[in-house]
Coordinates of C-alpha atoms in Angstrom, one line a residue:
M1 CA 0.0 0.0 0.0
K2 CA 1.4 3.7 -0.6
I3 CA 2.6 5.4 2.5
K4 CA -0.3 7.9 2.4
H5 CA -2.6 5.1 3.2
L6 CA -0.8 4.2 6.5
H7 CA -1.1 7.3 8.2
Y8 CA -4.8 6.8 8.8
T9 CA -4.4 3.3 9.6
A10 CA -1.5 3.8 12.2
L11 CA -3.4 6.6 13.7
L12 CA -6.9 4.6 14.0
M13 CA -5.0 1.6 15.6
A14 CA -2.5 3.5 17.9
W15 CA -4.9 3.8 20.8
A16 CA -5.7 0.1 20.8
F17 CA -1.8 -0.8 20.6
T18 CA -1.2 1.5 23.6
L19 CA -4.1 0.1 25.5
W20 CA -3.6 -3.8 25.1
A21 CA -0.1 -4.1 23.8
Q22 CA 0.3 -7.6 25.7
N23 CA -2.9 -9.1 24.5
P24 CA -2.3 -11.9 22.1
N25 CA -5.7 -11.2 20.2
L26 CA -4.6 -7.6 19.4
G27 CA -5.1 -6.7 15.9
T28 CA -7.1 -9.8 15.0
S29 CA -10.1 -7.6 14.0
G30 CA -10.7 -4.4 12.0
A31 CA -13.5 -1.7 11.7
Q32 CA -12.6 -0.7 15.2
F33 CA -14.7 2.5 15.0
L34 CA -17.8 0.1 15.8
K35 CA -16.5 -0.3 19.5
I36 CA -16.6 3.6 20.1
P37 CA -19.4 4.0 22.7
V38 CA -22.3 6.0 21.2
S39 CA -24.4 8.1 23.7
A40 CA -23.1 10.5 26.4
R41 CA -25.2 8.9 28.9
A42 CA -23.9 5.4 28.1
A43 CA -20.2 6.7 28.1
A44 CA -20.7 8.5 31.4
M45 CA -21.9 5.4 33.2
G46 CA -18.6 3.5 31.9
G47 CA -20.5 1.5 29.1
A48 CA -22.5 -0.4 31.5
F49 CA -25.6 0.1 29.2
V50 CA -26.8 -3.2 27.8
A51 CA -29.5 -3.6 30.4
V52 CA -30.1 0.3 30.7
S53 CA -30.6 1.2 27.0
R54 CA -34.3 1.8 26.5
D55 CA -34.4 5.0 24.5
A56 CA -33.4 5.9 20.9
S57 CA -29.7 5.1 21.7
A58 CA -30.7 1.3 22.1
P59 CA -29.8 0.3 18.5
F60 CA -26.1 0.9 19.2
W61 CA -26.1 -1.1 22.4
N62 CA -29.1 -3.8 22.5
P63 CA -31.6 -3.8 19.9
A64 CA -34.3 -5.3 22.4
G65 CA -34.3 -2.1 24.2
I66 CA -36.1 -0.1 21.5
T67 CA -39.4 -1.8 22.8
Q68 CA -39.3 0.4 25.8
V69 CA -40.1 3.3 23.6
K70 CA -43.6 4.6 23.9
S71 CA -44.0 6.1 20.4
H72 CA -41.4 8.0 18.6
A73 CA -37.9 8.9 19.7
A74 CA -34.7 10.2 18.2
H75 CA -31.2 10.5 19.2
F76 CA -28.1 12.6 18.2
S77 CA -24.5 12.1 19.5
H78 CA -21.2 13.8 18.8
T79 CA -17.8 12.7 19.9
R80 CA -14.3 14.2 19.5
W81 CA -12.3 11.0 19.7
F82 CA -8.8 11.5 20.9
D83 CA -8.7 15.0 19.4
T84 CA -8.2 13.4 15.9
F85 CA -11.7 12.0 14.9
D86 CA -15.1 13.2 14.8
V87 CA -17.6 10.6 15.7
D88 CA -21.3 11.4 15.0
A89 CA -24.5 9.1 15.4
A90 CA -28.1 9.3 15.1
A91 CA -31.1 7.0 15.5
Y92 CA -34.8 7.1 15.0
V93 CA -37.1 4.6 16.9
Y94 CA -40.8 4.0 16.2
N95 CA -42.8 1.6 18.2
A96 CA -45.7 0.1 16.2
G97 CA -47.5 -1.6 19.1
G98 CA -48.4 -5.1 18.5
F99 CA -46.1 -5.2 15.3
G100 CA -43.0 -4.5 17.4
A101 CA -40.6 -1.6 17.3
V102 CA -38.3 -0.4 14.4
A103 CA -35.2 1.6 14.2
A104 CA -32.9 3.2 11.7
S105 CA -29.5 4.4 12.8
V106 CA -26.3 5.5 11.5
M107 CA -22.7 6.1 13.0
M108 CA -20.0 7.8 11.0
L109 CA -16.3 8.5 12.0
S110 CA -14.4 11.0 9.7
V111 CA -10.9 12.6 10.0
E112 CA -9.7 15.9 8.4
E113 CA -7.8 15.9 5.3
M114 CA -4.1 14.9 5.7
E115 CA -1.1 15.8 3.2
I116 CA 0.0 13.0 0.9
T117 CA 3.6 12.0 1.5
T118 CA 5.9 9.5 -0.3
E119 CA 9.2 8.0 0.2
F120 CA 10.7 10.6 -2.2
Q121 CA 8.5 13.4 -1.0
P122 CA 8.5 13.1 2.7
N123 CA 7.6 16.7 3.2
G124 CA 4.3 16.5 1.2
T125 CA 3.3 16.2 -2.4
G126 CA 0.8 19.1 -2.4
G127 CA -2.0 16.8 -2.5
Y128 CA -4.5 15.7 0.1
F129 CA -6.3 12.5 1.3
D130 CA -9.2 12.0 3.7
A131 CA -10.9 8.7 5.3
Q132 CA -14.3 7.9 6.7
D133 CA -16.0 5.0 8.3
M134 CA -19.7 4.6 8.2
A135 CA -22.3 2.1 9.4
V136 CA -26.0 2.2 8.4
A137 CA -28.2 -0.1 10.3
L138 CA -32.1 -1.2 10.8
S139 CA -33.3 -2.7 13.9
Y140 CA -36.4 -4.6 14.7
A141 CA -37.7 -5.8 18.2
K142 CA -40.7 -7.4 19.9
A143 CA -42.0 -7.6 23.4
L144 CA -42.9 -11.4 23.8
T145 CA -44.4 -10.6 27.0
D146 CA -44.8 -7.4 29.2
R147 CA -41.4 -8.1 30.6
F148 CA -39.2 -9.8 27.9
S149 CA -38.1 -8.7 24.6
V150 CA -35.9 -9.7 21.7
G151 CA -34.3 -7.6 18.9
V152 CA -32.2 -7.6 15.9
T153 CA -30.0 -5.3 14.0
G154 CA -28.8 -5.6 10.5
R155 CA -25.9 -3.3 9.6
Y156 CA -24.1 -2.2 6.4
I157 CA -20.5 -1.2 7.0
Q158 CA -18.1 1.0 4.8
Q159 CA -14.6 1.9 5.6
R160 CA -12.8 4.2 3.1
I161 CA -9.3 5.5 2.9
W162 CA -9.0 7.9 -0.2
N163 CA -9.8 5.8 -3.1
E164 CA -9.9 2.4 -1.2
T165 CA -13.1 1.1 0.4
A166 CA -14.1 -2.1 2.3
N167 CA -17.8 -3.0 2.6
G168 CA -19.5 -5.7 4.6
F169 CA -22.6 -6.6 6.8
A170 CA -23.1 -7.5 10.2
F171 CA -25.8 -8.5 12.6
D172 CA -26.6 -7.8 16.3
V173 CA -29.0 -9.9 18.3
G174 CA -30.2 -8.8 21.9
T175 CA -32.6 -9.7 24.7
W176 CA -34.1 -7.7 27.6
Y177 CA -36.0 -9.2 30.6
Q178 CA -37.1 -7.1 33.6
L179 CA -38.0 -8.6 36.9
P180 CA -40.3 -6.8 39.4
F181 CA -37.8 -6.6 42.1
R182 CA -36.5 -3.0 42.0
N183 CA -36.7 -3.0 38.2
L184 CA -34.1 -5.6 37.9
T185 CA -33.2 -6.0 34.3
I186 CA -31.1 -8.7 32.7
A187 CA -29.9 -8.2 29.2
M188 CA -27.6 -9.7 26.7
S189 CA -26.4 -8.8 23.3
M190 CA -24.1 -10.1 20.5
S191 CA -22.9 -7.4 18.1
N192 CA -20.9 -7.2 14.9
F193 CA -21.5 -10.8 13.6
G194 CA -20.6 -10.9 10.0
P195 CA -18.1 -12.0 7.4
D196 CA -14.6 -10.6 7.1
M197 CA -13.9 -7.3 5.2
R198 CA -11.2 -6.5 2.7
Y199 CA -10.0 -3.2 1.1
D200 CA -10.2 -2.7 -2.6
G201 CA -9.8 0.3 -4.9
A202 CA -8.1 1.9 -8.0
D203 CA -4.7 2.4 -6.1
L204 CA -4.3 -1.3 -6.0
S205 CA -3.8 -1.5 -9.7
V206 CA -0.2 -1.3 -10.3
K207 CA 2.5 -2.3 -13.3
W208 CA 4.9 -4.7 -12.2
D209 CA 8.1 -6.1 -13.9
E210 CA 9.1 -9.6 -12.6
N211 CA 12.7 -9.4 -13.5
S212 CA 14.3 -6.5 -11.7
T213 CA 18.0 -7.4 -13.1
Y214 CA 16.8 -7.3 -16.9
P215 CA 14.0 -4.9 -17.1
N216 CA 11.2 -6.2 -19.4
R217 CA 7.9 -5.3 -20.4
L218 CA 5.5 -3.9 -17.4
V219 CA 2.6 -6.2 -16.6
P220 CA -0.6 -4.8 -15.3
T221 CA -0.9 -6.1 -11.8
R222 CA -3.6 -6.1 -9.0
L223 CA -2.4 -5.9 -5.4
E224 CA -4.7 -7.6 -2.8
T225 CA -5.0 -6.6 0.8
E226 CA -5.5 -8.9 3.7
A227 CA -9.0 -9.7 4.9
Y228 CA -9.9 -8.8 8.4
A229 CA -12.5 -10.0 11.0
L230 CA -15.2 -7.7 12.4
P231 CA -14.9 -6.9 16.2
L232 CA -17.5 -9.6 17.6
N233 CA -18.5 -8.6 21.0
F234 CA -20.7 -10.4 23.5
E235 CA -22.1 -8.5 26.5
F236 CA -24.1 -9.5 29.5
G237 CA -25.5 -6.8 31.8
I238 CA -27.7 -6.4 34.7
A239 CA -29.3 -3.0 36.3
M240 CA -31.4 -2.2 39.1
D241 CA -32.7 0.6 41.1
L242 CA -30.6 1.5 44.2
F243 CA -33.3 3.7 45.8
R244 CA -36.2 5.6 44.7
T245 CA -37.8 8.5 46.8
P246 CA -40.2 11.3 45.5
F247 CA -37.3 13.6 44.7
A248 CA -34.5 11.4 43.6
K249 CA -33.6 7.9 42.3
G250 CA -30.5 5.9 41.9
L251 CA -29.5 3.3 39.4
I252 CA -26.5 0.8 39.2
A253 CA -25.5 -1.3 36.3
V254 CA -22.7 -4.0 35.7
D255 CA -21.8 -5.4 32.3
A256 CA -19.4 -8.3 31.5
V257 CA -17.8 -7.9 28.1
H258 CA -16.1 -10.6 26.0
P259 CA -14.5 -9.1 23.0
N260 CA -13.1 -11.4 20.1
D261 CA -9.8 -9.1 19.9
N262 CA -9.1 -8.4 23.4
R263 CA -9.4 -9.6 27.0
E264 CA -12.5 -9.8 28.9
R265 CA -13.6 -6.9 31.2
I266 CA -16.1 -5.5 33.6
H267 CA -17.9 -2.2 33.2
L268 CA -19.6 -0.5 36.2
G269 CA -21.9 2.4 36.2
T270 CA -24.4 4.4 38.3
E271 CA -26.7 7.1 37.9
I272 CA -28.6 9.5 40.4
T273 CA -31.6 11.6 39.1
F274 CA -33.0 14.4 40.8
F275 CA -36.8 15.2 40.3
D276 CA -36.5 13.5 36.9
R277 CA -34.7 16.6 35.6
L278 CA -30.9 16.5 36.6
A279 CA -28.8 13.3 36.4
L280 CA -25.4 12.8 37.8
R281 CA -23.4 9.8 36.4
G282 CA -20.1 7.9 36.8
G283 CA -18.4 4.8 35.4
Y284 CA -15.3 2.6 35.9
K285 CA -14.1 -0.3 33.7
I286 CA -12.0 -3.2 35.3
N287 CA -9.2 -4.8 33.2
M288 CA -8.9 -2.0 30.8
D289 CA -5.7 -0.2 31.7
E290 CA -5.6 3.2 30.0
S291 CA -9.5 4.1 30.4
L292 CA -9.5 5.4 33.9
Y293 CA -13.1 6.4 34.6
D294 CA -15.9 8.5 33.3
L295 CA -18.3 11.2 34.5
G296 CA -21.1 13.2 33.2
F297 CA -24.4 14.6 33.7
G298 CA -27.9 14.9 31.9
V299 CA -30.7 17.5 31.8
N300 CA -34.4 16.5 31.0
A301 CA -36.8 19.3 30.0
F302 CA -39.7 20.2 27.9
F303 CA -39.6 22.2 24.7
T304 CA -43.0 23.2 23.3
G305 CA -44.5 20.2 25.1
I306 CA -41.9 17.7 23.6
P307 CA -39.7 15.9 26.3
V308 CA -36.1 16.5 25.4
S309 CA -32.8 15.7 27.0
F310 CA -29.2 16.8 26.8
D311 CA -26.3 14.7 28.0
Y312 CA -22.6 15.2 28.4
A313 CA -19.8 12.7 29.3
Y314 CA -16.1 13.2 30.1
S315 CA -13.8 10.3 29.7
V316 CA -10.5 10.1 31.3
Y317 CA -7.4 8.1 29.8
D318 CA -3.8 7.9 31.2
I319 CA -1.8 8.6 28.0
L320 CA -4.2 9.3 25.4
P321 CA -6.3 12.6 25.2
D322 CA -9.5 12.5 27.4
V323 CA -12.7 12.3 25.3
H324 CA -15.7 14.7 25.5
R325 CA -19.2 13.5 24.3
L326 CA -22.5 15.4 23.6
S327 CA -26.0 13.8 23.2
F328 CA -29.3 15.2 22.4
G329 CA -32.6 13.3 22.5
L330 CA -36.4 13.8 22.2
V331 CA -39.5 11.6 22.3
F332 CA -42.5 12.7 20.6

């Protein structure tokens, strides 16, 4: 591959190499943008959200959770990822009653243009390239009882580095079950199950001479990139009310995460809400070295009679830049 293509790839993977350099499964999957947490509320709770997701952000965490949306809901999220990438996501959920609930969602990672350099022009050629990752999904879920729901998501994935692209499909499956004791919820999800992806594009067409000692006619040749697996992830979560009073309520959540390209970890999260208007959140991850802790808050209000929510999350890292997230949601 040309050197210009390596810039983005190295930058995209550098954070993973720093976090889990001693893990034997490191680098066994691609499309790492699919692992970036969507929703400031979820991130502020340390990613312990599989059993909590019951709003318009549920398609990114557990498709079964969209059955908890009463009618229509929308979610918008923006993340500045390590001061390098912009991650934007949006989702719309509609609950059709007896038919079930459906959702459409999109997630996009983009990077600003970078100057093209080569081995002969290390200071730049005067040209620029960019890169973008995108995932577009449709979800369907149905409540089999008033306490148990199942859901599935089909996702189209595209990764692009200048003129090269990789395309693929993946599926998510989720379950959601609530018990009457303190609203105890048990949920499971499997995400990003699908075939391997591979880059292809115009820059892979080259001309090659098989005899470098005695130059001969250049033969049109096609380079082939290596296929890579998607970041398959299994997650089991529980959530329950810690307390509930007329002016405040507390929630705690725990998720056990098993990725195919890293070691298992535990996510812990909590949320305290005052008068259903102001929420304070915190999260922590066990067995995740560089991600130290997460903090955030949320505000719920009404705008022209429509419930709206604004959420902010601040994620602290040891070596990498800290991450800020903003989310906006509405129910109508």
